[in-house]
XYZ file of C-alpha atoms in Angstrom:
248
model
C 34.214 -90.574 4.891
C 32.950 -87.741 2.716
C 29.546 -89.405 2.524
C 29.409 -89.840 6.290
C 30.351 -86.184 6.805
C 27.574 -85.141 4.433
C 25.004 -87.218 6.308
C 26.085 -85.740 9.642
C 25.857 -82.173 8.233
C 22.405 -82.859 6.771
C 21.061 -84.319 10.012
C 22.463 -81.333 11.935
C 20.590 -78.919 9.654
C 17.349 -80.856 10.129
C 17.816 -80.745 13.883
C 17.693 -76.943 13.608
C 14.472 -77.025 11.568
C 15.857 -77.001 8.005
C 13.548 -78.541 5.409
C 14.030 -79.159 1.726
C 12.094 -77.073 -0.760
C 9.650 -79.834 -1.689
C 8.936 -80.495 1.993
C 7.724 -76.978 2.646
C 6.059 -75.868 -0.586
C 6.482 -72.570 -2.404
C 3.092 -70.983 -1.759
C 2.950 -68.613 1.196
C -0.155 -68.060 3.296
C -1.924 -64.726 3.022
C -2.265 -64.377 6.788
C -0.065 -62.056 8.818
C 1.207 -62.530 12.357
C 0.220 -59.955 14.906
C 2.788 -57.137 15.329
C 5.234 -57.845 18.119
C 7.784 -55.672 19.843
C 9.667 -58.312 21.825
C 13.020 -59.577 20.608
C 12.851 -57.661 17.338
C 16.612 -57.217 17.504
C 17.233 -60.928 16.957
C 17.725 -62.385 13.495
C 16.097 -65.679 12.639
C 18.827 -67.205 10.522
C 16.705 -69.688 8.596
C 18.201 -69.977 5.111
C 16.920 -71.691 2.015
C 19.625 -73.931 0.573
C 17.935 -76.182 -1.967
C 16.666 -75.000 -5.331
C 18.033 -71.455 -5.194
C 19.052 -69.788 -8.435
C 20.989 -66.605 -9.124
C 17.809 -64.984 -10.443
C 16.137 -65.163 -7.004
C 13.285 -67.442 -7.992
C 12.647 -65.917 -11.396
C 9.480 -67.852 -12.183
C 7.808 -67.163 -8.847
C 8.562 -63.444 -8.980
C 7.374 -63.098 -12.565
C 4.131 -64.915 -11.808
C 3.460 -62.690 -8.805
C 3.874 -59.357 -10.584
C 0.715 -57.250 -10.093
C -1.732 -57.142 -12.968
C -1.333 -53.390 -13.395
C 2.328 -53.834 -14.305
C 1.531 -54.908 -17.859
C 3.429 -53.616 -20.882
C 0.670 -51.035 -21.372
C 1.825 -49.074 -18.298
C 3.375 -45.805 -19.446
C 6.988 -45.154 -18.536
C 7.412 -42.503 -15.848
C 3.665 -42.056 -15.323
C 3.918 -41.412 -11.582
C 5.015 -38.416 -9.532
C 8.219 -37.798 -7.634
C 7.998 -39.203 -4.105
C 10.270 -39.344 -1.078
C 9.520 -41.894 1.674
C 11.322 -42.198 5.014
C 8.868 -44.635 6.733
C 8.513 -42.333 9.742
C 5.150 -41.167 8.374
C 2.491 -42.487 6.025
C 1.634 -41.053 2.615
C -1.213 -38.988 4.116
C 1.208 -37.274 6.486
C 0.098 -39.104 9.612
C 2.738 -40.436 11.970
C 3.832 -43.915 11.013
C 3.661 -47.093 13.060
C 6.459 -49.087 14.690
C 6.872 -52.863 14.488
C 3.771 -53.220 12.315
C 3.095 -54.830 8.908
C 2.689 -52.572 5.878
C 1.808 -53.025 2.235
C -0.330 -50.421 0.458
C 0.192 -47.482 2.830
C 2.298 -45.627 0.235
C 0.383 -46.771 -2.858
C -0.698 -43.185 -3.575
C 3.004 -42.351 -3.920
C 3.523 -45.119 -6.438
C 4.897 -48.057 -4.446
C 3.575 -51.164 -2.704
C 5.555 -53.503 -0.480
C 5.383 -57.264 0.007
C 7.423 -59.973 1.692
C 8.140 -63.627 0.966
C 9.615 -66.114 3.404
C 9.686 -69.868 3.783
C 9.886 -69.554 7.554
C 6.962 -67.141 7.988
C 3.341 -66.871 6.880
C 3.547 -63.108 6.566
C 3.225 -61.666 3.069
C 3.951 -58.136 4.312
C 7.189 -56.545 5.513
C 7.293 -54.491 8.710
C 8.209 -50.946 9.608
C 10.632 -51.693 12.431
C 12.163 -49.959 15.386
C 15.556 -50.845 13.927
C 17.881 -48.901 16.204
C 19.694 -52.125 17.058
C 20.719 -52.435 13.398
C 21.038 -48.819 12.224
C 23.689 -46.123 12.739
C 23.288 -43.781 15.736
C 20.640 -41.141 15.216
C 18.399 -43.287 13.016
C 15.276 -45.113 14.161
C 12.731 -46.801 11.902
C 13.220 -48.605 8.599
C 11.391 -51.045 6.344
C 12.493 -54.614 6.975
C 11.434 -58.259 7.093
C 8.486 -59.584 9.053
C 8.597 -60.030 12.797
C 8.156 -63.595 14.001
C 7.021 -62.889 17.544
C 9.544 -63.817 20.192
C 11.708 -65.507 17.564
C 12.646 -62.123 16.125
C 13.073 -61.123 12.493
C 12.260 -63.570 9.726
C 14.647 -64.247 6.861
C 13.115 -63.532 3.465
C 12.690 -61.405 0.375
C 11.429 -57.809 0.220
C 9.542 -56.696 -2.902
C 9.068 -53.060 -3.919
C 6.429 -52.775 -6.679
C 6.069 -49.503 -8.598
C 2.796 -48.627 -10.309
C 4.164 -45.809 -12.492
C 7.130 -47.626 -14.055
C 9.724 -45.071 -12.881
C 13.054 -44.582 -14.619
C 14.992 -43.957 -11.421
C 14.674 -45.100 -7.803
C 17.182 -44.543 -5.001
C 17.240 -45.864 -1.438
C 19.587 -46.646 1.446
C 20.111 -50.329 2.162
C 21.476 -51.584 5.497
C 22.875 -55.049 6.124
C 25.776 -57.012 7.634
C 29.180 -56.100 6.239
C 29.869 -59.841 6.166
C 27.692 -59.969 3.015
C 30.043 -58.857 0.251
C 27.242 -57.922 -2.166
C 23.601 -57.407 -1.232
C 21.391 -59.394 -3.616
C 19.225 -57.044 -5.716
C 17.158 -58.001 -8.783
C 15.235 -55.548 -10.983
C 12.156 -56.587 -12.947
C 10.576 -54.956 -15.972
C 7.462 -56.909 -16.869
C 8.497 -60.566 -16.827
C 12.187 -59.901 -17.545
C 15.078 -58.956 -15.287
C 17.512 -56.133 -15.982
C 21.266 -56.491 -15.944
C 23.626 -55.380 -13.205
C 24.368 -52.200 -15.165
C 20.958 -50.865 -14.039
C 22.217 -50.714 -10.429
C 24.766 -48.262 -9.019
C 26.013 -48.983 -5.501
C 27.989 -46.677 -3.245
C 29.046 -47.392 0.340
C 27.740 -44.650 2.581
C 29.342 -45.863 5.799
C 30.398 -48.844 7.857
C 29.428 -49.000 11.493
C 29.037 -51.413 14.382
C 25.691 -51.520 16.254
C 25.974 -52.232 19.969
C 26.605 -55.915 20.560
C 26.744 -56.795 16.850
C 29.234 -57.302 14.086
C 30.041 -54.718 11.448
C 27.165 -53.388 9.313
C 27.227 -51.462 6.049
C 24.988 -48.713 4.679
C 24.837 -48.496 0.877
C 23.089 -45.920 -1.263
C 21.486 -47.794 -4.146
C 20.487 -46.135 -7.414
C 18.382 -48.124 -9.877
C 18.152 -46.404 -13.252
C 16.736 -47.617 -16.563
C 15.554 -45.370 -19.443
C 12.561 -47.596 -20.261
C 11.442 -47.787 -16.630
C 11.015 -50.798 -14.371
C 8.338 -52.364 -12.178
C 9.830 -54.222 -9.238
C 12.918 -54.245 -7.010
C 13.632 -57.504 -5.192
C 15.894 -57.460 -2.124
C 16.905 -61.000 -1.188
C 18.051 -61.688 2.372
C 17.812 -65.473 2.127
C 21.512 -66.080 1.719
C 23.034 -68.383 2.685
C 23.722 -67.049 5.144
C 20.316 -65.545 5.893
C 20.706 -61.936 6.930
C 18.916 -58.705 7.771
C 18.182 -56.172 5.017
C 16.640 -52.802 5.919
C 15.430 -50.030 3.611
C 15.141 -46.304 4.273
C 15.170 -42.929 2.481
C 13.360 -44.155 -0.638
C 13.131 -41.689 -3.530
C 11.052 -42.417 -6.646
C 11.889 -40.282 -9.681
C 9.654 -40.842 -12.722
């Protein structure tokens, strides 16, 4: 009976498009979908189940670290920067529902995205009012998948100046007891003691379940190179970033 129940559950997942890791491959395409504004308030709950480790794909993330993040990078070599995603680093007004990557490189950070359900390698600056508290508008989030809404995936924040301290506000469903965050220094991950979390508020967007805003502080005296924000789950869920502050 247990075996039969397992077969039924597996076939149900496949009916909704679930594929095993070896059926899809781990290498993402470098192409990006065109920005879309329709149905951006829907979450595409496609979750990876097979082959997931607590280190959020340690080998893949280590292999994809930018070349400039070698051990020769000086600790705290960048400048203080504050990013709210409403404007670009040059002061020009930012975009909405568009892919981004190197737009804030001059301020010491690049963004990338990884998903098994999307070809996009870039996250999007989103009109996220359907997920954010009243009075807030845009935030950095996962890629848009056209009419299918937001993709489920992993956000990467790569820092060129190996800062000692980075803070940001992270928004996600309150159903998720602990948002999955991994910090990289070179090819090694830091322990949980490098991350301080504080709940800023709980709120309920119109027509949705409860959400939570957390202020995240990542601090390490020897500096770090990458912050990984994993929304794969299960269950797959939205993660949005705003009010990023980089302190060398």
